[in-house]
mmCIF file of C-alpha atoms in Angstrom:
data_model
loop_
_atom_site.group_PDB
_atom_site.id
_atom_site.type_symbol
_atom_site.label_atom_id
_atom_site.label_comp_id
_atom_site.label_asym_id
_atom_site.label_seq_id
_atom_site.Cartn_x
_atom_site.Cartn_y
_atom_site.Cartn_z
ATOM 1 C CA UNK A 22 6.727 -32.239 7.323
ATOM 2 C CA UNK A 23 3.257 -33.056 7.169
ATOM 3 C CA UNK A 24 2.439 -31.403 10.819
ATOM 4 C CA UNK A 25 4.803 -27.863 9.631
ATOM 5 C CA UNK A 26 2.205 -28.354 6.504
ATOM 6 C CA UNK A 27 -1.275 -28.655 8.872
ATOM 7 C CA UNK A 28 -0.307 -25.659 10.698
ATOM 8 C CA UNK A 29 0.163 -23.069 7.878
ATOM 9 C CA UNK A 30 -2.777 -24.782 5.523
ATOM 10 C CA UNK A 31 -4.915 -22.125 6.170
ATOM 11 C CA UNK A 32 -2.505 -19.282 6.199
ATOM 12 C CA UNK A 33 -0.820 -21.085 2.600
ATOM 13 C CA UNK A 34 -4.739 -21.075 1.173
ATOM 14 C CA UNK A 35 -5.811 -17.512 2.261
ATOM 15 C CA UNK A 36 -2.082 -16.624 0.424
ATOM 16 C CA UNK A 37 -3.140 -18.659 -2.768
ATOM 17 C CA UNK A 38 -6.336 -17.005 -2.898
ATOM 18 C CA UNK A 39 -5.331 -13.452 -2.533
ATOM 19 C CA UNK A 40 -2.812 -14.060 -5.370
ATOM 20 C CA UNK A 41 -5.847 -15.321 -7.839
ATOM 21 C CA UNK A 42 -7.716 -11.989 -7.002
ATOM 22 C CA UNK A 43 -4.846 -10.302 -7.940
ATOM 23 C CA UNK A 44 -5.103 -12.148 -11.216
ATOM 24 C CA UNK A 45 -9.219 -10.620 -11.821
ATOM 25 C CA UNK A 46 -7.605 -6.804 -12.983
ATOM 26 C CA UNK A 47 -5.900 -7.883 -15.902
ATOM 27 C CA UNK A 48 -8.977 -9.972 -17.199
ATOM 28 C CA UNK A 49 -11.384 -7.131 -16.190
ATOM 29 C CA UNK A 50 -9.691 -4.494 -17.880
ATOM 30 C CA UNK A 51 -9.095 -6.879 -21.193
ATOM 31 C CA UNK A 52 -13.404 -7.745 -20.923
ATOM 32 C CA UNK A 53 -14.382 -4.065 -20.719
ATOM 33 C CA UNK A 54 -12.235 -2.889 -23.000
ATOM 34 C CA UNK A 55 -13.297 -5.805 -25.938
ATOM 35 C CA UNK A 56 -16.969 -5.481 -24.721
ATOM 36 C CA UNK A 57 -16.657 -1.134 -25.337
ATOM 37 C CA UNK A 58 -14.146 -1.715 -28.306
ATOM 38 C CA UNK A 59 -11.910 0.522 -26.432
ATOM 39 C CA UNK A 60 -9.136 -2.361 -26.823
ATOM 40 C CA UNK A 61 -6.511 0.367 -28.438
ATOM 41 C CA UNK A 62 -6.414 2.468 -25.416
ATOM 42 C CA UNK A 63 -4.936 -0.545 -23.336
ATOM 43 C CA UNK A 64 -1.024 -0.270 -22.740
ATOM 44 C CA UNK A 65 -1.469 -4.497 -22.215
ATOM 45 C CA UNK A 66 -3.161 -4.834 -25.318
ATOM 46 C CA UNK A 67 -0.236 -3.456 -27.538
ATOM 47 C CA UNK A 68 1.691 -6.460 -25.757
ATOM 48 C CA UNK A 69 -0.896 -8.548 -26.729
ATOM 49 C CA UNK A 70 -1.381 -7.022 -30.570
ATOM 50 C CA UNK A 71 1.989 -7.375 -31.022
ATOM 51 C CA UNK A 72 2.150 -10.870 -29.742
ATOM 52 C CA UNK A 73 -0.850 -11.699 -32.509
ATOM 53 C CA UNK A 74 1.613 -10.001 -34.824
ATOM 54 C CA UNK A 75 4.149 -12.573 -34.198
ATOM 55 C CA UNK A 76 2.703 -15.410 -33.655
ATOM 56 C CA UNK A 77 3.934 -17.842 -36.594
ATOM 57 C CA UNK A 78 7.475 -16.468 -36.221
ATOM 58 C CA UNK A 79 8.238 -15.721 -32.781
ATOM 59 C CA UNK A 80 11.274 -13.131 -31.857
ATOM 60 C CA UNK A 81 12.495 -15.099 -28.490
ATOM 61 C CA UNK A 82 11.878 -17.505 -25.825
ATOM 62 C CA UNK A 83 9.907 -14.933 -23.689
ATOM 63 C CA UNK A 84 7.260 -14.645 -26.967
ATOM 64 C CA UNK A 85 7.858 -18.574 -27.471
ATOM 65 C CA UNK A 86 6.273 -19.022 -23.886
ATOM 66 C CA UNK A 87 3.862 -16.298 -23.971
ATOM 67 C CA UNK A 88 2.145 -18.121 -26.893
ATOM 68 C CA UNK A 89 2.353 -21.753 -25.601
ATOM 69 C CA UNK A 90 0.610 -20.154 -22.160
ATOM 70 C CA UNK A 91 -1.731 -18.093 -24.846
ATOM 71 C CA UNK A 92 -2.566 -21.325 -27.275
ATOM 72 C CA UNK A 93 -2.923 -23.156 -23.892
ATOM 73 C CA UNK A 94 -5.620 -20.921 -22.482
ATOM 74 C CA UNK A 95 -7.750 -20.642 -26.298
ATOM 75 C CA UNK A 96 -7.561 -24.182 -27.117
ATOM 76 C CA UNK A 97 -7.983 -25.881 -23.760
ATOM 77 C CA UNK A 98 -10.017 -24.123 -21.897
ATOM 78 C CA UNK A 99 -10.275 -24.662 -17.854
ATOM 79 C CA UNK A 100 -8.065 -26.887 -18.005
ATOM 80 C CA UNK A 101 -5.518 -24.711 -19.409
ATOM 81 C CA UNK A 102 -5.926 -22.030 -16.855
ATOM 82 C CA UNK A 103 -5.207 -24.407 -14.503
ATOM 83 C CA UNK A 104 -2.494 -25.900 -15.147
ATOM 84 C CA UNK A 105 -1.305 -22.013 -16.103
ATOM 85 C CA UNK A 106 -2.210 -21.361 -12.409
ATOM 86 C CA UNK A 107 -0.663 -24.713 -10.563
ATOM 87 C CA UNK A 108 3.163 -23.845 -11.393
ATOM 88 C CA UNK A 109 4.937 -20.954 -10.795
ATOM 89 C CA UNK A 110 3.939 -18.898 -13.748
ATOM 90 C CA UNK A 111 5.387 -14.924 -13.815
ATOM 91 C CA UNK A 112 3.421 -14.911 -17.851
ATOM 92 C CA UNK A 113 0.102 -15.931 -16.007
ATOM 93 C CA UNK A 114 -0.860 -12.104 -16.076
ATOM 94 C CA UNK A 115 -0.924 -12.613 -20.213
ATOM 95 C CA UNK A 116 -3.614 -15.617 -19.441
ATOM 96 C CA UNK A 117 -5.912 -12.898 -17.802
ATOM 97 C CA UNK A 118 -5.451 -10.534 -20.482
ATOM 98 C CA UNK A 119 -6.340 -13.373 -23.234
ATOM 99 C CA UNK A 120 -9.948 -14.508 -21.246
ATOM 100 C CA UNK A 121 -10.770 -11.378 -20.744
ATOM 101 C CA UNK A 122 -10.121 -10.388 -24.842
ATOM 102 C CA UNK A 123 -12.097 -14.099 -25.458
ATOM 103 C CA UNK A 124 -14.682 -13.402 -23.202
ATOM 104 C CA UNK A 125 -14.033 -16.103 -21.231
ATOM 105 C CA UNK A 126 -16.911 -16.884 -18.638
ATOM 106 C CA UNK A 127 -15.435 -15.503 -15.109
ATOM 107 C CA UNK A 128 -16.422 -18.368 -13.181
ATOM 108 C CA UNK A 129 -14.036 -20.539 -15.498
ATOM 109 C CA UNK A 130 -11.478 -18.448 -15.445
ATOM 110 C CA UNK A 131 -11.695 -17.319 -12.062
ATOM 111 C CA UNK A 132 -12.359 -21.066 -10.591
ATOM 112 C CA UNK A 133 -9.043 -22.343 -12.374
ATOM 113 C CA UNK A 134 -7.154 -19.715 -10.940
ATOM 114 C CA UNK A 135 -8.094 -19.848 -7.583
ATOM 115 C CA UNK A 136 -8.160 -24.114 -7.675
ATOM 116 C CA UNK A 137 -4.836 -23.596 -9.491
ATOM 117 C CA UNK A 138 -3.228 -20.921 -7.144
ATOM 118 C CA UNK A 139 -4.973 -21.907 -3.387
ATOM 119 C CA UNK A 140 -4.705 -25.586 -3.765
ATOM 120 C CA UNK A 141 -2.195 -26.891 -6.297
ATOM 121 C CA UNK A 142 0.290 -24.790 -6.290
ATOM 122 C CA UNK A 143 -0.051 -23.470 -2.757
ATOM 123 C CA UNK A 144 0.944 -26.899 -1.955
ATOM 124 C CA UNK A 145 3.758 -27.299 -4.121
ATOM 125 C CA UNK A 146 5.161 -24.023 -2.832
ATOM 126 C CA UNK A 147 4.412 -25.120 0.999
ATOM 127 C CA UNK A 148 6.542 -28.418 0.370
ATOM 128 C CA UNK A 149 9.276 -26.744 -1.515
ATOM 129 C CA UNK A 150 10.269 -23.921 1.240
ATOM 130 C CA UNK A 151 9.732 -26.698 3.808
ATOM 131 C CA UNK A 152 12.598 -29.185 2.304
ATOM 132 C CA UNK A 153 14.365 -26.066 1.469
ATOM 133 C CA UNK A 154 14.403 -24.250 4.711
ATOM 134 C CA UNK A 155 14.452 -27.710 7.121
ATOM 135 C CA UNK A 156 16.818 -27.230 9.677
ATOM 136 C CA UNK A 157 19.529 -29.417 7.976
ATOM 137 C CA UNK A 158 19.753 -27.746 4.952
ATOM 138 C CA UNK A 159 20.177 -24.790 6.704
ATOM 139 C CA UNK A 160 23.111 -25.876 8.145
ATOM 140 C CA UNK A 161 24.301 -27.285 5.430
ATOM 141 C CA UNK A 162 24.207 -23.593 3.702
ATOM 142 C CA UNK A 163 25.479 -21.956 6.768
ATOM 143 C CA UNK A 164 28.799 -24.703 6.041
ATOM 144 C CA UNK A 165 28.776 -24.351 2.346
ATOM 145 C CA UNK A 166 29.410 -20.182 3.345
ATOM 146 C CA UNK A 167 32.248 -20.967 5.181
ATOM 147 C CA UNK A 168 33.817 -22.292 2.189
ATOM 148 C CA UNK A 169 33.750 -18.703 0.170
ATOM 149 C CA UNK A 170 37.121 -17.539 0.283
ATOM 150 C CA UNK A 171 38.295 -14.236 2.549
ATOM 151 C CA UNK A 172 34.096 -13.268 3.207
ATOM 152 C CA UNK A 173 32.988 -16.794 4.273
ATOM 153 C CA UNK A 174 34.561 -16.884 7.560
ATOM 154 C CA UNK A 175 33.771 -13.512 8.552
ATOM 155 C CA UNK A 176 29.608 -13.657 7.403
ATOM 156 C CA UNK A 177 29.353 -17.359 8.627
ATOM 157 C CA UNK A 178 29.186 -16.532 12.382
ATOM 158 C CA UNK A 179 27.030 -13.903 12.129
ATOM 159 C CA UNK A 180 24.463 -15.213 10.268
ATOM 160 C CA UNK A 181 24.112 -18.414 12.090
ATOM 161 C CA UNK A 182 23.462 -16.230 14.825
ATOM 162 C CA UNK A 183 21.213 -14.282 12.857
ATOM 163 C CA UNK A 184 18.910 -17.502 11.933
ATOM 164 C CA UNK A 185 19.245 -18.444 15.588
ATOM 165 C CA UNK A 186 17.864 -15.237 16.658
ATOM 166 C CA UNK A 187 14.870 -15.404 14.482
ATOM 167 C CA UNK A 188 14.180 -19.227 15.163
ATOM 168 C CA UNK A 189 13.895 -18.025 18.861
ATOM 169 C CA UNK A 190 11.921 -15.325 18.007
ATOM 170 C CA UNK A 191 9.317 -17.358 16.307
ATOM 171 C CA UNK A 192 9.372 -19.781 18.605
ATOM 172 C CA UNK A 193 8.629 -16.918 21.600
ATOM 173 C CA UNK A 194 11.759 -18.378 23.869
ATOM 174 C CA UNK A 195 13.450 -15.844 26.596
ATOM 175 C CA UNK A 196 16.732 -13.831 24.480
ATOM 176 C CA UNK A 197 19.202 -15.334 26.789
ATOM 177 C CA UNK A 198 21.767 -14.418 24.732
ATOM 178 C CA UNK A 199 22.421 -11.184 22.924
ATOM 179 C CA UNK A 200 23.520 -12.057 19.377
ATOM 180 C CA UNK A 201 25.474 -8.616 18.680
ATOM 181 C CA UNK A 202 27.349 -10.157 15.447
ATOM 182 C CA UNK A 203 24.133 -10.187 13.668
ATOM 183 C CA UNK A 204 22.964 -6.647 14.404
ATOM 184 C CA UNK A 205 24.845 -5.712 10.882
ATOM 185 C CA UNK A 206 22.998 -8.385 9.357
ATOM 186 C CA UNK A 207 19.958 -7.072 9.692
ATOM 187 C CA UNK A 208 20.906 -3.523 9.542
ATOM 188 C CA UNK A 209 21.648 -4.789 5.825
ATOM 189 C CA UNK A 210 18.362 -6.697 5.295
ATOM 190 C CA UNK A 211 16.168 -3.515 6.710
ATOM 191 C CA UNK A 212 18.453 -1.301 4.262
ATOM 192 C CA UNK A 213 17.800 -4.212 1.411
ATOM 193 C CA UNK A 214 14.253 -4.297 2.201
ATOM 194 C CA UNK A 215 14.068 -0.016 2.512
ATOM 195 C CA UNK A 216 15.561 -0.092 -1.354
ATOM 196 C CA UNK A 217 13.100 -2.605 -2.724
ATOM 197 C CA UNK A 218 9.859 -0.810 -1.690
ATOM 198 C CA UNK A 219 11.333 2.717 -2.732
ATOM 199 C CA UNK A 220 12.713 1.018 -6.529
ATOM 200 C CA UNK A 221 8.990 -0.244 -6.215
ATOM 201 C CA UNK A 222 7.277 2.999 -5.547
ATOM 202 C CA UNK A 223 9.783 4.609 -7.687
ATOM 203 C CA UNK A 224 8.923 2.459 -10.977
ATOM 204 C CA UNK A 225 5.043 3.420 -9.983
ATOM 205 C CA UNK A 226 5.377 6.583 -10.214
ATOM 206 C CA UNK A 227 7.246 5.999 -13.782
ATOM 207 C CA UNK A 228 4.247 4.036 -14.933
ATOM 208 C CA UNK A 229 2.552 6.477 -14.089
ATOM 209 C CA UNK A 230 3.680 8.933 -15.830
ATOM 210 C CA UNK A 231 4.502 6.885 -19.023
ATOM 211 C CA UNK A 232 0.607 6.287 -19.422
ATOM 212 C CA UNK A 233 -0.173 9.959 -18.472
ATOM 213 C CA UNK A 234 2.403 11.155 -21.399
ATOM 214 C CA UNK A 235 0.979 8.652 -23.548
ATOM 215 C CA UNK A 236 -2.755 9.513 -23.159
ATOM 216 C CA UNK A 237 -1.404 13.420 -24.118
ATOM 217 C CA UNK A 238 0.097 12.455 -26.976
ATOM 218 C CA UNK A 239 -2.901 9.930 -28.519
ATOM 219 C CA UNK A 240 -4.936 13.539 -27.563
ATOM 220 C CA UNK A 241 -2.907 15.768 -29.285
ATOM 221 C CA UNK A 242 -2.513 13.467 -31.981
ATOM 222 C CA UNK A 243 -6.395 12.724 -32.669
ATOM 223 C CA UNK A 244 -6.618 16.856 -32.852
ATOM 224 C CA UNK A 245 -4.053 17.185 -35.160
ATOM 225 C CA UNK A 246 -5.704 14.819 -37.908
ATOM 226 C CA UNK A 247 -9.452 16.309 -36.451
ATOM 227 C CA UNK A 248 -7.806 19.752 -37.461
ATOM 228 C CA UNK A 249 -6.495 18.389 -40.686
ATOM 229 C CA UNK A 250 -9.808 16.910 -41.167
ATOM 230 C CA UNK A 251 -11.858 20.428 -40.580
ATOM 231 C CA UNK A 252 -9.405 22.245 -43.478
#
């Protein structure tokens, strides 16, 4: 394991690092916005306003955690961010918003993400798919398909071939042998693949849109009551 982990350690880090620059919009965007007092005009601070709102009564879980990862982040500090950053964290974007609205120096913030995200984490990730993808697991999976009743017989085959066919792939060995029962395999993981960035350009676009419709109506709105005002 520990010579798989040597020979992705820089590839892991360079991953863990772009992911902790992808944290530096949300806290950006939070920071100008409390620095211009332009806070209102945020779509993630209404999230956040509301979260304020509830914060001695929460609604859910999902509110329950954003406030533990919130009260984390006020109260501790670095430390907090980082140990926000070291596990896998899909609430960690909520962490960016509350430095930036705290004015939280970047360096701090920005240092516990990227120790959090490029070393800790990166690492406990790395280990994870390692034990999880080792080659008897694997089989192990490839047996426990078998077991499904009618499908499993039919899919096993095929997708031992298919793993077999990437493993030589990666591995830059001659195709010696022509693994035709997997072709539908990976017909259906291009098509899978084709759906998710099209759902993902799709939902964009809706964003989009959403804050465009939004940003008409607070217009319309603040010349209705400037009219209202003038009379």
């Amino acid at each position: 394991m520990w010579a798989i982990m040597s020979k992705v350690r820089l590839e892991s880090f360079m991953w863990g690092a772009g992911t902790a620059l992808g944290e530096l919009p949300p806290y950006f965007m939070a920071r100008a916005a409390r620095l211009s007092g332009t806070e209102e005009d945020l779509d993630e601070f209404e999230e956040f306003e509301k979260l304020q709102e509830h914060k001695g009564h929460p609604e859910n879980t999902v509110e329950r955690a954003k406030l533990v990862i919130q009260g984390m982040v006020e109260k501790v500090g670095f430390l907090g961010i980082l140990a926000c950053a070291s596990i896998p964290n899909p609430l960690f974007d909520l962490a960016g918003i509350t430095c930036g609205h705290f004015l939280v120096p970047f360096w701090t913030f920005f240092g516990a993400t990227l120790i959090g995200k490029a070393i800790i984490k990166m690492h406990i990730q790395k280990v994870f798919v390692i034990l999880t993808f080792s080659e008897h697991h694997v089989l192990t999976m490839i047996k426990w398909i078998g077991y499904i009743p009618r499908f499993g017989p039919k899919v096993q085959v095929p997708f031992r071939h298919y793993l077999q066919k990437q493993k030589d792939k990666l591995h830059h060995r001659p195709e010696k042998q022509r693994y035709k029962d997997a072709n539908w395999i990976q017909w259906l993981f291009e098509k899978l693949v084709t759906a998710m960035i099209i759902y993902f350009i799709l939902s964009i676009i809706n964003s989009l849109a959403q804050s465009y419709h939004k940003r008409l109506c607070r217009q319309q709105h603040a010349a209705d009551k400037s009219g209202k005002a003038d009379e």
